[in-house]
Coordinates of C-alpha atoms in Angstrom, one line a residue:
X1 CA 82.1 36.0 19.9
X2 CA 82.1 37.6 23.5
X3 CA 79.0 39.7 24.8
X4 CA 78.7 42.4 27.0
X5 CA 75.2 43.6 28.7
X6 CA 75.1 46.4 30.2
X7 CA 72.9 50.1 30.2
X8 CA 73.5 53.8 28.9
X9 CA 72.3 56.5 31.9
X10 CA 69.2 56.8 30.8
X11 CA 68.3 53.0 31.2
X12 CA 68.9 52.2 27.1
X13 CA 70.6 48.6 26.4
X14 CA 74.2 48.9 25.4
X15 CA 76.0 45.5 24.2
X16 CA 79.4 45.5 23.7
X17 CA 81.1 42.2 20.7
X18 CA 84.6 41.3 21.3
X19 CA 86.3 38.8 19.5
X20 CA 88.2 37.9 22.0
X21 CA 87.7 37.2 26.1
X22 CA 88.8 39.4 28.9
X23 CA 88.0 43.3 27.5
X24 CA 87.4 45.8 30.4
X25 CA 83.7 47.0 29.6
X26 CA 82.7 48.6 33.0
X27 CA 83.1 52.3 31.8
X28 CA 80.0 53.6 33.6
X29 CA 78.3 56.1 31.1
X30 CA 78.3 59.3 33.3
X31 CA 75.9 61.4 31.6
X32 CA 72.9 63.2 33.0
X33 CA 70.3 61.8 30.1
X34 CA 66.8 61.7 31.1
X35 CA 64.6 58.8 30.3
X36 CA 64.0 58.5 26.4
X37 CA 60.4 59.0 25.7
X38 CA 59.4 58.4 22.7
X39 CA 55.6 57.6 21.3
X40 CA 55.9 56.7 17.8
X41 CA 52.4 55.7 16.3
X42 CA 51.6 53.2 13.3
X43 CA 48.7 54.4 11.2
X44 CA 47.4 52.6 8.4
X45 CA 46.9 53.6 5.2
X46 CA 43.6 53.0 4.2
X47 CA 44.1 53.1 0.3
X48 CA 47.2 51.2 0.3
X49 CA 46.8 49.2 3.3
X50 CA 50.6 50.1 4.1
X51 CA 51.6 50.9 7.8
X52 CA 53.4 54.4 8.4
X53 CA 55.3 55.2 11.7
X54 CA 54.2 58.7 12.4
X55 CA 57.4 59.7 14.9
X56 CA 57.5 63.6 15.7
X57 CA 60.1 63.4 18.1
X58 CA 63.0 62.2 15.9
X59 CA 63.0 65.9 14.4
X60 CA 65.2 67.2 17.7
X61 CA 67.9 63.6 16.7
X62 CA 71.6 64.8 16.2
X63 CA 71.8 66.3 13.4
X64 CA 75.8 66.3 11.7
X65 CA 77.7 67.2 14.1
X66 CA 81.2 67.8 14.1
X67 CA 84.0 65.3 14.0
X68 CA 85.1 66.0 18.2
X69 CA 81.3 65.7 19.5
X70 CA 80.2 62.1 17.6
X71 CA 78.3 60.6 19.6
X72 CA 79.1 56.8 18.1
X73 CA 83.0 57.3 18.8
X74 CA 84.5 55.9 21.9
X75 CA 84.3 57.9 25.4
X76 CA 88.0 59.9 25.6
X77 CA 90.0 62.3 26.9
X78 CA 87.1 63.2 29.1
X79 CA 84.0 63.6 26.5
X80 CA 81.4 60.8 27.2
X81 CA 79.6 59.6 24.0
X82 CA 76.9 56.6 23.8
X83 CA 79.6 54.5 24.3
X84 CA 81.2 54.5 27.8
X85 CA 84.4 52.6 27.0
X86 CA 87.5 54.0 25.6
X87 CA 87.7 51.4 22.9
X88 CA 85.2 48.8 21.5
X89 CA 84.9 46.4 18.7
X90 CA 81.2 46.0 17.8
X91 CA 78.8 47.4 19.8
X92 CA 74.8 48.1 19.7
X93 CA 72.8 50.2 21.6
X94 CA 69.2 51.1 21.4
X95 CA 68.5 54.6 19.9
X96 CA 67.9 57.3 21.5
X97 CA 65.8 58.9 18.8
X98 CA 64.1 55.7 17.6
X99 CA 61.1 55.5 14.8
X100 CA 60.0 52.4 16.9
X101 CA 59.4 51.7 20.5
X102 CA 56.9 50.1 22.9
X103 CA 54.2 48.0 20.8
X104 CA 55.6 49.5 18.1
X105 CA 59.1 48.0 17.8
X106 CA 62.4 48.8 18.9
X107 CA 64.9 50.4 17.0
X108 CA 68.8 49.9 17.8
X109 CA 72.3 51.4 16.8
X110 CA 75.4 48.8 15.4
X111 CA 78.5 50.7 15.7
X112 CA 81.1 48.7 13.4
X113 CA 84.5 50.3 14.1
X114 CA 85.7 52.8 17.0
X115 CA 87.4 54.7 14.0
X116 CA 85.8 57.8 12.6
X117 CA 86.3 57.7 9.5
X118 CA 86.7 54.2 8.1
X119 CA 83.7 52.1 6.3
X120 CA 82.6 49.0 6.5
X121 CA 84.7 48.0 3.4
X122 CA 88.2 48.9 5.5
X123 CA 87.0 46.5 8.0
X124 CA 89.1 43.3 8.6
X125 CA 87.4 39.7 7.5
X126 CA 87.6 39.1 11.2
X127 CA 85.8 42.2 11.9
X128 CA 83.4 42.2 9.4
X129 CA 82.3 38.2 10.8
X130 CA 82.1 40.0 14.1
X131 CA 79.3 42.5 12.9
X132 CA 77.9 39.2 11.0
X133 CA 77.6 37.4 14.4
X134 CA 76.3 40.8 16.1
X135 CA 73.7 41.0 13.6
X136 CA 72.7 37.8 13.8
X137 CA 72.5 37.2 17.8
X138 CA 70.3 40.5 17.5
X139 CA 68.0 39.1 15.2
X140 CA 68.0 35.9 17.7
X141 CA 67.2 38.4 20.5
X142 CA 64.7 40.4 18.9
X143 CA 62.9 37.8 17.4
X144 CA 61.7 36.4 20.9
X145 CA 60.4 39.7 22.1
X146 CA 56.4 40.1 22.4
X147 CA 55.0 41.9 19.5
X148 CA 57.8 41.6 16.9
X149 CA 56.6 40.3 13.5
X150 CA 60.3 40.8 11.4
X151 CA 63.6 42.0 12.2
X152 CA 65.4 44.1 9.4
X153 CA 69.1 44.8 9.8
X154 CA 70.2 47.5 7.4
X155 CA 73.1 50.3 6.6
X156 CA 72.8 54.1 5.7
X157 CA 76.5 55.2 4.0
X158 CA 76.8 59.1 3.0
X159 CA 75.3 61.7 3.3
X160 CA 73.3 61.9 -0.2
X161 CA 71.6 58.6 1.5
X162 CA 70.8 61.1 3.9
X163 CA 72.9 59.9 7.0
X164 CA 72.9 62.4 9.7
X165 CA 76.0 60.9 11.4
X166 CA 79.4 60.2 9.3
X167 CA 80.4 57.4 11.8
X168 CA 80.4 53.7 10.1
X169 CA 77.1 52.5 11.1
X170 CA 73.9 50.4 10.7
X171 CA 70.8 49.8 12.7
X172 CA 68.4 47.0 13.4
X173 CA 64.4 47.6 13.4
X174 CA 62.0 45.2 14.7
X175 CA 59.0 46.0 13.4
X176 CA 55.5 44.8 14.8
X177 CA 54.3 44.2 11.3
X178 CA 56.0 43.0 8.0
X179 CA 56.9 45.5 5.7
X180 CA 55.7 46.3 3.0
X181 CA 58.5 45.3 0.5
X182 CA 58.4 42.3 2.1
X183 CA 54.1 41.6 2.0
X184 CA 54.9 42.0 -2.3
X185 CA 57.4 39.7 -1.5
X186 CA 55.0 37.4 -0.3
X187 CA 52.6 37.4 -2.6
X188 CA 54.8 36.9 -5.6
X189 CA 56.0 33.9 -3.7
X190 CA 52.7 32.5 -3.4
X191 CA 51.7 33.3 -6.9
X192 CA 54.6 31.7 -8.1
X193 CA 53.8 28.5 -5.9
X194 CA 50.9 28.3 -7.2
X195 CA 51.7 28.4 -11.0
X196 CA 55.1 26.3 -10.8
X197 CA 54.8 24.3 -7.7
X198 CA 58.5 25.6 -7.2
X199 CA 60.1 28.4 -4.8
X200 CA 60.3 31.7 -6.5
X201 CA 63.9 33.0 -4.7
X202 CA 65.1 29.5 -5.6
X203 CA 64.2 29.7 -9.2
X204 CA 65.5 33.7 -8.9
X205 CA 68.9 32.5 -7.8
X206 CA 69.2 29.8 -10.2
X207 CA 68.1 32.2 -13.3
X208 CA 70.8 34.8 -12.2
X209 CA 73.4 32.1 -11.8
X210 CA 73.1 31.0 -15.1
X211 CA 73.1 34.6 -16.4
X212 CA 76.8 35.2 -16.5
X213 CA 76.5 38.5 -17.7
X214 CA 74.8 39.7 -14.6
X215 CA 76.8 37.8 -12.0
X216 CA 79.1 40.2 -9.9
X217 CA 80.9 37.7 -7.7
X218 CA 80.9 33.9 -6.7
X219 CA 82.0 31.6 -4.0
X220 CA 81.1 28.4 -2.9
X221 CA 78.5 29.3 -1.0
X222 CA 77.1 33.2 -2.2
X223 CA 76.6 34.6 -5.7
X224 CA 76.0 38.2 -6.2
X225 CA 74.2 39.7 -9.1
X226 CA 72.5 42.5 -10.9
X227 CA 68.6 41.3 -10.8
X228 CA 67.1 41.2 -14.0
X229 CA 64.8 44.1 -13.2
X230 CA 67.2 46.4 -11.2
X231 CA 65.7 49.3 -9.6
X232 CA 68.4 51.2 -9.1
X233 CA 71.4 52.4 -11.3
X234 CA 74.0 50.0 -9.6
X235 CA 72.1 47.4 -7.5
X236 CA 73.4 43.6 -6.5
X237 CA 71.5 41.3 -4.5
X238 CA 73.6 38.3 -2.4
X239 CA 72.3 35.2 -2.0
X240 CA 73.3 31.9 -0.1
X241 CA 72.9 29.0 -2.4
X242 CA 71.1 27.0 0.3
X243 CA 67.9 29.2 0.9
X244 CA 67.1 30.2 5.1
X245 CA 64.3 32.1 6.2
X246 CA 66.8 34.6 7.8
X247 CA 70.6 35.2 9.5
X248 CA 70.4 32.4 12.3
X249 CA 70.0 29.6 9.6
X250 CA 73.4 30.2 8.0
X251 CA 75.8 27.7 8.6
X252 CA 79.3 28.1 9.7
X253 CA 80.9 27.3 6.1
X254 CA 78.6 30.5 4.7
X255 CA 79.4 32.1 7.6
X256 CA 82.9 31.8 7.0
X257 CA 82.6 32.9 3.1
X258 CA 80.2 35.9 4.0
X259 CA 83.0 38.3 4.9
X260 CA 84.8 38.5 2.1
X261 CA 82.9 38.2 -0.3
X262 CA 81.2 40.8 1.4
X263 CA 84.0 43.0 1.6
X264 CA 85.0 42.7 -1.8
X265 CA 81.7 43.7 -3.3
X266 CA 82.1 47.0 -0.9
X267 CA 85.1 47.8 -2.8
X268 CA 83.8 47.3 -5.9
X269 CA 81.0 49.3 -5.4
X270 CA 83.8 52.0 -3.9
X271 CA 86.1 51.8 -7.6
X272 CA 82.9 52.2 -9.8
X273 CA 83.2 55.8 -10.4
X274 CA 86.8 56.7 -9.7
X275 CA 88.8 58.2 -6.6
X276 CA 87.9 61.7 -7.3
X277 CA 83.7 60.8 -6.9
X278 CA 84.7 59.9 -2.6
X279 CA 83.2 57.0 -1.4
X280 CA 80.0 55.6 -2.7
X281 CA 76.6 56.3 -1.1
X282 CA 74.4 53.4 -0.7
X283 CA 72.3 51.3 1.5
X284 CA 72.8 47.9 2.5
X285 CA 69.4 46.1 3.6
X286 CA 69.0 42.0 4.7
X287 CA 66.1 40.6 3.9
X288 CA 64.7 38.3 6.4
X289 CA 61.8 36.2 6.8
X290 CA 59.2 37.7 9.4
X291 CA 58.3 35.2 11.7
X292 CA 55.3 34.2 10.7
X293 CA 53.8 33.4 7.2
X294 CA 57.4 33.5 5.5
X295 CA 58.3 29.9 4.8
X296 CA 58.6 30.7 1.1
X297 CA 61.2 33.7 1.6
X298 CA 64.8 33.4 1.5
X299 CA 67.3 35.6 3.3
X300 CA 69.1 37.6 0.9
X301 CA 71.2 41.4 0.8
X302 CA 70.3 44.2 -1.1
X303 CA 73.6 46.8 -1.8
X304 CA 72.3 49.4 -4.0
X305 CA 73.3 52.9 -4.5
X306 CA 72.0 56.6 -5.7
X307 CA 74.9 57.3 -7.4
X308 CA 73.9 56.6 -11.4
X309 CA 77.7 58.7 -12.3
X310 CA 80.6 60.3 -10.9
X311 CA 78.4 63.6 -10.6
X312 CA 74.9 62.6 -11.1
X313 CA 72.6 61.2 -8.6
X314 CA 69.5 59.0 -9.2
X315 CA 66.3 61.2 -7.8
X316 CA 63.4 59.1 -6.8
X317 CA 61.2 61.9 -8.5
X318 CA 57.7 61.8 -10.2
X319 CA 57.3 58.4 -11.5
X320 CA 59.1 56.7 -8.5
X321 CA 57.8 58.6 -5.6
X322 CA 54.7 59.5 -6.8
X323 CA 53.7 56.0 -8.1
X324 CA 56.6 53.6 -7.4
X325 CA 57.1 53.2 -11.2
X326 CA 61.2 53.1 -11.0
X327 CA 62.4 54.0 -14.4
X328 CA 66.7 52.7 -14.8
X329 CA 69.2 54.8 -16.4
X330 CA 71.4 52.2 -16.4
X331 CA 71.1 48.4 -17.9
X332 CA 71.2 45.8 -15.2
X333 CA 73.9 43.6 -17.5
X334 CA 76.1 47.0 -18.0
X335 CA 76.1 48.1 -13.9
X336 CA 77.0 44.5 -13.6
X337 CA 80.2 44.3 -15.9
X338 CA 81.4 47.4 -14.7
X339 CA 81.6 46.2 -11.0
X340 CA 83.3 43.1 -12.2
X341 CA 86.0 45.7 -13.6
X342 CA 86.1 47.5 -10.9
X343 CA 87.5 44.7 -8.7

């Protein structure tokens, strides 16, 4: 992997990945941006104790635009975009419209491919490593900045996810407190310490492997299953077998296998409901450790979709929004012997 540092107009980071040595990436980003200012605020709640990130300025963000103004594509034939060069491999930017900045965090853009309308599942192994290695020299680097507590690399896909930009991409928070999926995650960890003497995301990932029925795919080093109590109609979780706190304690042998496995679960998820349904809408989330507190987590990927059928879509309606009581149309063994067909 090959970086390049360099800044947008406005004075916002832009690193370029290359898998190779020797890319021209001194396109100067010619736009006349002013300075991004941005004041998100974190508010606690009192009767949860949950942090919300009131951010009033991300209504004005760009909002779908049309296929000749993306603003993720490459700069060409004379239209300048957040990327300056005419080509790129992987690149990452912070956002312009970010829900964290300052104290609060820092929010950034990882644009996978220069082509408009691919996915993440058309990438190459090669590429998809590349994004791998991006995502994991980010976590590096935002990890060591003042203030941040955990680093959360995700993906949005389609629009029912409700992605405002069609372009293949993800984005990287690093938040200045943990989550909140990730304080329950916590606590069950230490409960289960304290009733087994054993690691609760070891003794998950043992359990599932020994489920066959809800084991999507294997390798040497990954397993991906349905969990037992899926939240969501089609939902797999990936695990290395050797348990890390987060992305820069993989080894190069996982590193290696991560891709296409990876790749291959994308397209499975793609095949469930048939070529007429269009791509499948879902969201892609790593788990990682924060940096503090978290020896008893274990990084892990959550791919998980809306989509419940070809036409139907899974609402997050009274019971889940209103008192995040999830209620599953579809049984976690039957989601995961229909993505094992569907490979």
């Amino acid at each position: 992997m090959y970086t390049t540092v360099t800044e947008l107009a406005d004075g916002r980071e832009l690193i370029y990945y290359d898998s190779s040595p020797g890319r021209d990436r001194t396109a100067e980003d010619r736009r006349p941006l002013d300075r991004v200012e941005s004041s998100p605020e974190l508010r606690r709640d009192p009767a949860t104790g949950d942090w919300v990130t009131i951010a009033a300025h991300r209504q004005t963000r760009t909002y779908h635009p049309p296929a000749d103004a993306c603003p993720l594509c490459p700069s060409r034939d004379g239209r300048q975009s957040e990327i300056p060069a005419a080509d790129y491999e992987v690149a990452v930017f912070e956002n312009r419209f970010p829900s964290l900045s300052g104290a609060a965090g820092r929010c950034e853009v990882v644009c996978f491919t220069p082509e408009h309308e691919a996915g993440f599942a058309d990438l190459s192994p090669g590429r998809a490593r590349l994004v791998l290695d991006a995502w994991t020299d980010r976590t590096a680097a935002l990890s060591a900045r003042p203030g941040v507590a955990q680093v959360y690399c995700f993906e949005n896909r389609g629009a029912e996810i409700g992605v405002t930009l069609p372009h293949p991409h993800g984005q990287i928070y690093a938040f200045s407190t943990p989550t909140p999926r990730t304080a329950k995650h916590l606590a069950a960890a230490a409960a289960h310490r304290a009733a087994t003497g054993r690691n609760l995301f070891e003794d998950l990932l043992a359990e599932a492997r020994s489920a066959e029925e809800r084991v999507v795919l294997a390798g040497e080093h990954w397993t991906a299953f349905v969990p037992y109590a899926a939240r969501w109609p089609y939902e797999v979780h990936l695990y290395p077998h050797r348990r890390v706190a987060d992305l820069r304690g993989l080894d190069e042998a996982e590193r290696a296998e991560f891709p296409g496995l990876y790749l291959d679960l994308l397209r499975r998820f793609d095949g469930l409901f048939g070529p007429t349904a269009g791509p499948t809408p879902y969201i892609s989330a790593w788990h990682q450790a924060p940096l503090s507190g978290g020896k008893e987590l274990a990084l892990h990927l959550e791919l998980f979709t809306v989509r419940r059928t070809a036409d139907k879509l899974k609402y997050l309606a009274g019971t889940e929004s209103g008192m995040d009581a999830f209620m599953n149309d579809v049984a976690p063994e039957t989601a995961a012997r229909r993505l094992r067909e569907a490979g």
